[in-house]
Amino acid sequence: MPDPVPETEAQRQDAPLDLFTPIHVGPYTLANRAVMAPMTRNRSPKGNAPGDMNVEYYRQRAQAGLIITEGSQVSPQGCGYPGTPGIYNAEQVTAWRRVTDTIHAADGRIFLQLWHVGRISHPSLQPDGAPPVAPSAIRPEGDTVTVEGRQPFVTPRALETDELPGIVEQYRLGASNALEAGFDGVEIHGANGYLLDQFLRDGSNRRTDAYGGSPDNRARLLLEVTDAVAGVWGAARVGVRLSPVNSFNSMADSNPDETFPFVAGRLDDYDLAYLHVVEWDVADASNTYDKERMRRAFTGTYMVNSGYNLESANAALAAGAADLVSFGKPFIANPDLVERFAKGALLNEPDPSTFYGGDEKGYTDYPFLGG
Ligand code: 8OZ
């Protein structure tokens, strides 16, 4: 029997892309393409700043090709839930610095997600008990989680046109604080029914000024925020997250196949680190959109998210449907997800009862391979 032919560099390059193929993102080379998705965990109650438990949670997951932090509000007004971390004051910068130092000591990479919830807040979480702000005074359906338990959403106050530069300024400050805190980059949360998404989709944006109406106008605030954040970081270290059809938080758009390829096309002009797309509607799997059209609209690094596993992620990468795949629940339950994927090992099952709030249980106590 002939000796097996040694694998050459050329053969490796011919092999289909998979999660273990390194990739350049902005100035960085990520060791793998399995990204830890941004996930709200409501475990930073003290000063809305990360504490020891949060440092440990991220440390455990440093083998992700890239960690994207949970959404971190850019201002007190941007806060929508109890115990979410912020990135608007010195105490938070110092606290996040412990997280970034820890990830870098483990050779990981970490972006902070910049977040403003807009109407998905409640007066009890707002400065001076004010109503939350939004593009239009349209109340989301249902109720929300406050410090005093579940309460109905309130009708938000529509932002005046001359207040929008102040919103952009909140993102600029958050971006600048994230730079000071030692992150590798930032992701702008433009998805899942929060403020920037509320402007993008016409179900929540009925404005008649330059920020409502056409897709061009509805994208204006997101693009102004992107300009401001890229001004701080350089576009190559800025990602943007979108969710064309997610109805979470009472969201809808009359024509997502028009709106979102348009937005992706405008973002394509920036040379961003990546575009991150939440593909599903968590409430309705049949609610979908033209994924190929969306993919074609953006020529840069494209990250997908929505229930991927090892096989479907590798298939998406091999087909060129994505360059990166982010994993949410699998990273909650498997701190060593990348190693488990590499070994084809079984995965721990996540416990939904410990997703939001609480202590180490369901947060930092999921077992690693080998116990
Ligand atoms: C679930 C609960 C609270 C927040 C998102 C930031 O969907 C969230 C979120 C999800 O982007």
CSV table of C-alpha atoms and ligand atoms in Angstrom, one decimal:
chain,number,residue,atom,x,y,z
A,1,MET,CA,0.0,0.0,0.0
A,2,PRO,CA,1.4,3.4,-0.9
A,3,ASP,CA,2.1,5.9,1.9
A,4,PRO,CA,-0.7,8.3,2.3
A,5,VAL,CA,0.0,11.5,0.4
A,6,PRO,CA,0.8,14.2,2.9
A,7,GLU,CA,-1.7,17.0,2.9
A,8,THR,CA,-0.2,20.0,1.1
A,9,GLU,CA,-1.0,23.6,1.7
A,10,ALA,CA,-2.7,23.7,-1.7
A,11,GLN,CA,-4.9,20.7,-0.9
A,12,ARG,CA,-5.9,22.3,2.4
A,13,GLN,CA,-6.9,25.5,0.5
A,14,ASP,CA,-9.0,23.4,-1.9
A,15,ALA,CA,-10.9,21.8,0.9
A,16,PRO,CA,-14.3,23.2,1.4
A,17,LEU,CA,-14.5,26.1,3.9
A,18,ASP,CA,-15.7,25.0,7.3
A,19,LEU,CA,-15.9,26.4,10.8
A,20,PHE,CA,-12.3,25.7,11.4
A,21,THR,CA,-11.0,27.7,8.4
A,22,PRO,CA,-9.4,30.9,9.8
A,23,ILE,CA,-10.7,34.2,8.4
A,24,HIS,CA,-9.5,37.8,8.3
A,25,VAL,CA,-12.0,40.2,9.8
A,26,GLY,CA,-10.8,43.8,9.7
A,27,PRO,CA,-7.3,43.8,11.1
A,28,TYR,CA,-7.8,40.5,12.8
A,29,THR,CA,-7.3,36.8,11.9
A,30,LEU,CA,-10.0,34.8,13.7
A,31,ALA,CA,-8.9,31.3,14.5
A,32,ASN,CA,-12.3,29.8,13.6
A,33,ARG,CA,-15.6,30.9,12.2
A,34,ALA,CA,-17.8,30.0,15.1
A,35,VAL,CA,-18.9,33.3,16.7
A,36,MET,CA,-20.6,33.6,20.0
A,37,ALA,CA,-23.8,35.5,19.3
A,38,PRO,CA,-24.8,38.5,21.4
A,39,MET,CA,-27.1,37.3,24.2
A,40,THR,CA,-28.9,39.2,26.9
A,41,ARG,CA,-28.4,37.4,30.2
A,42,ASN,CA,-29.5,40.1,32.8
A,43,ARG,CA,-26.7,39.3,35.2
A,44,SER,CA,-25.1,42.7,35.7
A,45,PRO,CA,-27.4,44.3,38.3
A,46,LYS,CA,-24.7,46.3,40.2
A,47,GLY,CA,-24.4,49.6,38.4
A,48,ASN,CA,-25.3,48.0,35.1
A,49,ALA,CA,-21.6,47.0,35.0
A,50,PRO,CA,-20.1,43.6,34.5
A,51,GLY,CA,-19.0,41.8,37.7
A,52,ASP,CA,-16.8,38.8,38.5
A,53,MET,CA,-19.5,36.3,37.3
A,54,ASN,CA,-19.7,38.0,33.9
A,55,VAL,CA,-15.9,38.0,33.5
A,56,GLU,CA,-15.9,34.3,34.2
A,57,TYR,CA,-18.7,33.6,31.8
A,58,TYR,CA,-16.9,35.3,28.9
A,59,ARG,CA,-13.5,33.8,29.9
A,60,GLN,CA,-15.0,30.3,29.6
A,61,ARG,CA,-16.1,31.0,26.0
A,62,ALA,CA,-12.8,32.6,24.8
A,63,GLN,CA,-12.2,29.9,22.2
A,64,ALA,CA,-15.0,31.3,20.0
A,65,GLY,CA,-13.5,32.8,16.8
A,66,LEU,CA,-15.1,36.0,18.0
A,67,ILE,CA,-17.3,36.8,21.0
A,68,ILE,CA,-20.0,39.5,20.5
A,69,THR,CA,-21.1,40.7,23.9
A,70,GLU,CA,-24.7,40.9,25.1
A,71,GLY,CA,-26.3,44.2,24.1
A,72,SER,CA,-24.9,47.0,26.2
A,73,GLN,CA,-27.0,50.2,26.4
A,74,VAL,CA,-25.3,53.3,25.1
A,75,SER,CA,-27.2,55.5,27.6
A,76,PRO,CA,-29.6,55.1,30.6
A,77,GLN,CA,-32.4,55.9,28.1
A,78,GLY,CA,-31.3,52.9,26.0
A,79,CYS,CA,-31.9,50.4,28.8
A,80,GLY,CA,-34.9,48.0,28.4
A,81,TYR,CA,-34.5,45.4,31.0
A,82,PRO,CA,-33.1,44.9,34.6
A,83,GLY,CA,-29.5,43.9,35.0
A,84,THR,CA,-28.2,44.6,31.4
A,85,PRO,CA,-24.8,46.1,31.2
A,86,GLY,CA,-24.1,49.6,29.9
A,87,ILE,CA,-21.2,51.3,28.1
A,88,TYR,CA,-22.0,55.0,29.1
A,89,ASN,CA,-20.0,55.7,32.2
A,90,ALA,CA,-16.5,55.3,33.7
A,91,GLU,CA,-17.4,52.5,36.1
A,92,GLN,CA,-18.7,50.4,33.2
A,93,VAL,CA,-15.6,51.1,31.1
A,94,THR,CA,-13.4,49.9,34.0
A,95,ALA,CA,-15.6,46.8,34.5
A,96,TRP,CA,-15.6,45.9,30.8
A,97,ARG,CA,-11.8,46.3,30.8
A,98,ARG,CA,-11.6,43.3,33.0
A,99,VAL,CA,-13.5,41.3,30.5
A,100,THR,CA,-11.5,42.4,27.5
A,101,ASP,CA,-8.1,41.8,29.3
A,102,THR,CA,-9.3,38.3,30.3
A,103,ILE,CA,-10.3,37.4,26.7
A,104,HIS,CA,-7.1,38.8,25.3
A,105,ALA,CA,-5.0,36.8,27.9
A,106,ALA,CA,-6.8,33.7,26.4
A,107,ASP,CA,-6.0,34.8,22.8
A,108,GLY,CA,-9.7,35.5,22.1
A,109,ARG,CA,-11.3,38.4,20.3
A,110,ILE,CA,-14.3,40.3,21.6
A,111,PHE,CA,-16.6,43.0,20.1
A,112,LEU,CA,-19.1,44.9,22.2
A,113,GLN,CA,-22.7,45.2,21.0
A,114,LEU,CA,-24.0,48.8,21.1
A,115,TRP,CA,-27.7,48.8,22.1
A,116,HIS,CA,-30.5,51.3,22.5
A,117,VAL,CA,-33.9,49.6,23.0
A,118,GLY,CA,-36.1,52.5,22.0
A,119,ARG,CA,-39.7,51.7,22.7
A,120,ILE,CA,-38.8,48.3,24.3
A,121,SER,CA,-38.4,49.9,27.7
A,122,HIS,CA,-40.7,51.0,30.5
A,123,PRO,CA,-40.9,54.2,32.5
A,124,SER,CA,-39.7,52.3,35.6
A,125,LEU,CA,-36.4,51.7,33.8
A,126,GLN,CA,-36.1,55.2,32.3
A,127,PRO,CA,-34.5,58.3,33.8
A,128,ASP,CA,-37.1,60.4,35.7
A,129,GLY,CA,-39.8,57.7,34.9
A,130,ALA,CA,-40.2,59.2,31.4
A,131,PRO,CA,-41.9,57.2,28.6
A,132,PRO,CA,-39.4,55.4,26.3
A,133,VAL,CA,-38.6,57.0,23.0
A,134,ALA,CA,-39.2,55.6,19.5
A,135,PRO,CA,-39.6,56.7,15.9
A,136,SER,CA,-43.4,56.8,16.3
A,137,ALA,CA,-45.8,56.7,19.2
A,138,ILE,CA,-46.8,53.1,18.6
A,139,ARG,CA,-47.1,50.8,21.6
A,140,PRO,CA,-45.6,47.3,21.3
A,141,GLU,CA,-48.1,44.5,22.0
A,142,GLY,CA,-48.0,42.6,25.3
A,143,ASP,CA,-45.9,43.2,28.3
A,144,THR,CA,-42.3,43.5,29.3
A,145,VAL,CA,-40.0,42.6,32.2
A,146,THR,CA,-39.4,45.4,34.7
A,147,VAL,CA,-37.7,45.5,38.1
A,148,GLU,CA,-41.3,45.1,39.5
A,149,GLY,CA,-42.1,42.1,37.3
A,150,ARG,CA,-44.1,41.9,34.1
A,151,GLN,CA,-45.9,45.1,33.1
A,152,PRO,CA,-47.7,46.1,29.9
A,153,PHE,CA,-45.7,48.1,27.4
A,154,VAL,CA,-46.5,51.8,27.4
A,155,THR,CA,-47.0,54.1,24.3
A,156,PRO,CA,-43.6,55.5,23.6
A,157,ARG,CA,-42.8,59.2,22.9
A,158,ALA,CA,-42.0,59.9,19.2
A,159,LEU,CA,-38.5,61.5,19.0
A,160,GLU,CA,-38.4,65.0,17.5
A,161,THR,CA,-36.3,65.4,14.4
A,162,ASP,CA,-33.9,67.7,16.3
A,163,GLU,CA,-33.4,65.0,19.0
A,164,LEU,CA,-31.9,62.5,16.5
A,165,PRO,CA,-28.3,64.0,16.6
A,166,GLY,CA,-28.5,63.4,20.3
A,167,ILE,CA,-29.3,59.7,19.7
A,168,VAL,CA,-26.3,59.4,17.3
A,169,GLU,CA,-24.2,61.1,19.9
A,170,GLN,CA,-25.2,58.4,22.5
A,171,TYR,CA,-23.8,55.7,20.1
A,172,ARG,CA,-20.7,57.7,19.4
A,173,LEU,CA,-20.0,57.9,23.2
A,174,GLY,CA,-20.7,54.2,23.6
A,175,ALA,CA,-18.3,53.5,20.8
A,176,SER,CA,-15.6,55.6,22.3
A,177,ASN,CA,-16.1,54.1,25.7
A,178,ALA,CA,-15.9,50.6,24.1
A,179,LEU,CA,-12.6,51.6,22.5
A,180,GLU,CA,-11.3,52.8,25.9
A,181,ALA,CA,-12.5,49.5,27.5
A,182,GLY,CA,-10.1,47.5,25.2
A,183,PHE,CA,-12.6,45.8,22.9
A,184,ASP,CA,-11.5,44.6,19.4
A,185,GLY,CA,-14.5,46.2,17.8
A,186,VAL,CA,-18.2,47.0,18.1
A,187,GLU,CA,-21.4,45.7,16.7
A,188,ILE,CA,-24.3,48.1,16.1
A,189,HIS,CA,-27.5,46.4,17.1
A,190,GLY,CA,-29.9,47.1,14.3
A,191,ALA,CA,-32.0,44.0,14.8
A,192,ASN,CA,-34.8,42.4,16.8
A,193,GLY,CA,-37.1,45.3,17.3
A,194,TYR,CA,-34.8,47.8,19.2
A,195,LEU,CA,-34.4,51.4,18.3
A,196,LEU,CA,-32.5,51.3,15.0
A,197,ASP,CA,-34.7,48.4,13.8
A,198,GLN,CA,-37.8,50.4,14.9
A,199,PHE,CA,-36.7,53.1,12.4
A,200,LEU,CA,-35.8,50.6,9.6
A,201,ARG,CA,-39.2,48.8,9.5
A,202,ASP,CA,-42.4,50.6,8.5
A,203,GLY,CA,-44.6,48.7,11.1
A,204,SER,CA,-43.0,50.9,13.8
A,205,ASN,CA,-41.9,53.9,11.7
A,206,ARG,CA,-44.7,56.2,10.5
A,207,ARG,CA,-42.6,59.3,10.5
A,208,THR,CA,-43.1,62.0,7.9
A,209,ASP,CA,-39.7,63.7,8.2
A,210,ALA,CA,-36.4,62.6,6.6
A,211,TYR,CA,-36.3,59.6,8.8
A,212,GLY,CA,-39.5,57.9,7.7
A,213,GLY,CA,-41.2,56.8,4.5
A,214,SER,CA,-38.8,55.4,1.9
A,215,PRO,CA,-36.2,52.7,2.8
A,216,ASP,CA,-33.7,55.5,2.2
A,217,ASN,CA,-35.2,57.6,4.9
A,218,ARG,CA,-35.8,54.7,7.3
A,219,ALA,CA,-32.2,53.7,7.0
A,220,ARG,CA,-31.0,57.2,7.7
A,221,LEU,CA,-30.6,56.9,11.5
A,222,LEU,CA,-28.7,53.6,11.2
A,223,LEU,CA,-26.4,55.0,8.6
A,224,GLU,CA,-25.7,58.2,10.7
A,225,VAL,CA,-25.0,55.9,13.7
A,226,THR,CA,-22.7,53.8,11.5
A,227,ASP,CA,-20.9,56.9,10.3
A,228,ALA,CA,-20.4,58.1,13.9
A,229,VAL,CA,-19.2,54.7,15.2
A,230,ALA,CA,-16.9,54.2,12.2
A,231,GLY,CA,-15.5,57.6,12.9
A,232,VAL,CA,-14.4,56.3,16.3
A,233,TRP,CA,-13.3,52.8,15.3
A,234,GLY,CA,-12.7,52.8,11.6
A,235,ALA,CA,-15.3,50.8,9.6
A,236,ALA,CA,-13.1,47.7,9.5
A,237,ARG,CA,-13.7,47.1,13.3
A,238,VAL,CA,-17.5,47.8,13.1
A,239,GLY,CA,-20.2,45.2,12.5
A,240,VAL,CA,-23.9,45.7,12.0
A,241,ARG,CA,-26.7,43.3,13.0
A,242,LEU,CA,-30.0,43.2,11.1
A,243,SER,CA,-33.1,40.9,11.3
A,244,PRO,CA,-35.2,41.2,8.1
A,245,VAL,CA,-38.2,39.2,9.3
A,246,ASN,CA,-38.0,38.7,13.1
A,247,SER,CA,-41.4,39.7,14.5
A,248,PHE,CA,-40.0,39.7,18.1
A,249,ASN,CA,-41.0,42.9,19.8
A,250,SER,CA,-44.1,43.5,17.6
A,251,MET,CA,-42.1,44.1,14.5
A,252,ALA,CA,-43.1,44.0,10.9
A,253,ASP,CA,-42.1,45.5,7.5
A,254,SER,CA,-44.4,45.7,4.5
A,255,ASN,CA,-41.6,44.7,2.1
A,256,PRO,CA,-38.5,43.2,3.8
A,257,ASP,CA,-37.2,42.0,0.4
A,258,GLU,CA,-37.0,45.7,-0.6
A,259,THR,CA,-36.0,47.3,2.7
A,260,PHE,CA,-33.2,44.9,3.8
A,261,PRO,CA,-31.3,44.4,0.6
A,262,PHE,CA,-31.4,48.2,0.2
A,263,VAL,CA,-30.0,48.6,3.7
A,264,ALA,CA,-27.3,45.9,3.1
A,265,GLY,CA,-26.4,47.7,-0.1
A,266,ARG,CA,-25.9,51.0,1.7
A,267,LEU,CA,-23.8,49.3,4.4
A,268,ASP,CA,-21.7,47.6,1.7
A,269,ASP,CA,-20.2,51.0,0.9
A,270,TYR,CA,-18.4,51.1,4.3
A,271,ASP,CA,-16.1,48.2,4.2
A,272,LEU,CA,-17.4,47.0,7.6
A,273,ALA,CA,-15.9,44.2,9.7
A,274,TYR,CA,-19.1,42.2,8.8
A,275,LEU,CA,-22.8,42.2,8.4
A,276,HIS,CA,-24.6,39.9,10.9
A,277,VAL,CA,-28.1,38.7,9.8
A,278,VAL,CA,-30.6,37.1,12.1
A,279,GLU,CA,-32.4,35.0,9.5
A,280,TRP,CA,-35.4,33.7,11.3
A,281,ASP,CA,-38.6,34.9,12.8
A,282,VAL,CA,-38.4,33.4,16.3
A,283,ALA,CA,-42.2,33.4,16.4
A,284,ASP,CA,-43.0,31.9,12.9
A,285,ALA,CA,-40.6,29.7,10.9
A,286,SER,CA,-42.7,30.1,7.8
A,287,ASN,CA,-42.0,33.9,7.8
A,288,THR,CA,-39.0,34.1,5.5
A,289,TYR,CA,-37.3,36.3,2.9
A,290,ASP,CA,-35.1,36.2,-0.2
A,291,LYS,CA,-31.8,35.2,1.5
A,292,GLU,CA,-29.9,35.1,-1.8
A,293,ARG,CA,-30.9,38.5,-2.7
A,294,MET,CA,-29.9,39.8,0.7
A,295,ARG,CA,-26.5,38.0,0.5
A,296,ARG,CA,-25.8,39.4,-3.0
A,297,ALA,CA,-26.5,42.9,-1.7
A,298,PHE,CA,-23.5,42.8,0.6
A,299,THR,CA,-20.1,41.9,-0.7
A,300,GLY,CA,-18.2,42.0,2.6
A,301,THR,CA,-17.9,39.4,5.4
A,302,TYR,CA,-21.4,37.9,6.0
A,303,MET,CA,-22.4,36.4,9.3
A,304,VAL,CA,-25.6,34.4,9.7
A,305,ASN,CA,-27.5,33.3,12.8
A,306,SER,CA,-30.6,31.3,13.5
A,307,GLY,CA,-30.5,27.8,14.9
A,308,TYR,CA,-27.4,26.6,13.1
A,309,ASN,CA,-25.6,23.4,14.2
A,310,LEU,CA,-22.2,22.0,13.1
A,311,GLU,CA,-23.6,20.4,9.9
A,312,SER,CA,-25.7,23.3,8.7
A,313,ALA,CA,-23.1,25.8,9.6
A,314,ASN,CA,-20.4,24.0,7.6
A,315,ALA,CA,-22.9,23.6,4.7
A,316,ALA,CA,-23.6,27.3,4.7
A,317,LEU,CA,-19.9,28.1,4.7
A,318,ALA,CA,-19.1,25.6,2.0
A,319,ALA,CA,-21.9,27.0,-0.2
A,320,GLY,CA,-20.7,30.5,0.2
A,321,ALA,CA,-24.0,31.5,1.8
A,322,ALA,CA,-22.0,32.8,4.8
A,323,ASP,CA,-18.4,33.6,5.9
A,324,LEU,CA,-19.1,33.4,9.7
A,325,VAL,CA,-21.9,31.7,11.7
A,326,SER,CA,-22.9,32.9,15.1
A,327,PHE,CA,-24.3,30.5,17.7
A,328,GLY,CA,-26.5,31.5,20.7
A,329,LYS,CA,-28.0,28.8,22.8
A,330,PRO,CA,-25.2,26.3,21.9
A,331,PHE,CA,-22.7,28.8,23.4
A,332,ILE,CA,-24.8,29.3,26.5
A,333,ALA,CA,-24.7,25.5,27.3
A,334,ASN,CA,-21.2,24.7,25.9
A,335,PRO,CA,-18.4,27.0,26.9
A,336,ASP,CA,-16.1,24.8,24.9
A,337,LEU,CA,-18.4,24.7,21.8
A,338,VAL,CA,-15.5,25.0,19.3
A,339,GLU,CA,-13.7,22.0,20.8
A,340,ARG,CA,-16.8,20.0,20.9
A,341,PHE,CA,-17.5,20.8,17.2
A,342,ALA,CA,-13.9,19.9,16.4
A,343,LYS,CA,-14.2,16.5,18.1
A,344,GLY,CA,-17.8,15.8,17.0
A,345,ALA,CA,-18.7,15.6,20.7
A,346,LEU,CA,-22.2,15.7,22.1
A,347,LEU,CA,-23.5,19.1,23.2
A,348,ASN,CA,-24.9,20.0,26.6
A,349,GLU,CA,-28.6,21.1,26.4
A,350,PRO,CA,-29.3,24.7,27.5
A,351,ASP,CA,-31.8,25.3,30.3
A,352,PRO,CA,-34.2,28.2,29.2
A,353,SER,CA,-35.3,28.8,32.8
A,354,THR,CA,-31.8,30.2,33.6
A,355,PHE,CA,-31.4,32.3,30.4
A,356,TYR,CA,-32.4,35.7,31.9
A,357,GLY,CA,-31.2,36.8,35.3
A,358,GLY,CA,-30.1,34.7,38.3
A,359,ASP,CA,-26.7,33.5,39.5
A,360,GLU,CA,-24.0,31.1,38.4
A,361,LYS,CA,-26.5,28.4,37.8
A,362,GLY,CA,-27.1,28.0,34.1
A,363,TYR,CA,-24.4,30.7,33.5
A,364,THR,CA,-20.9,29.6,34.5
A,365,ASP,CA,-21.6,26.0,35.6
A,366,TYR,CA,-22.1,24.2,32.3
A,367,PRO,CA,-19.6,21.4,32.1
A,368,PHE,CA,-16.6,21.3,29.8
A,369,LEU,CA,-15.7,18.2,28.0
A,370,GLY,CA,-14.0,15.8,30.3
A,371,GLY,CA,-15.9,17.2,33.3
B,1,8OZ,C1,-34.2,38.3,24.5
B,1,8OZ,C2,-34.4,39.0,25.6
B,1,8OZ,C3,-34.0,40.3,25.9
B,1,8OZ,C4,-33.2,40.9,24.9
B,1,8OZ,C5,-32.3,40.6,21.2
B,1,8OZ,C6,-31.3,41.9,23.0
B,1,8OZ,O1,-33.1,39.8,20.8
B,1,8OZ,C7,-32.1,40.9,22.6
B,1,8OZ,C8,-33.0,40.3,23.7
B,1,8OZ,C9,-33.4,39.0,23.5
B,1,8OZ,O2,-31.5,41.1,20.4
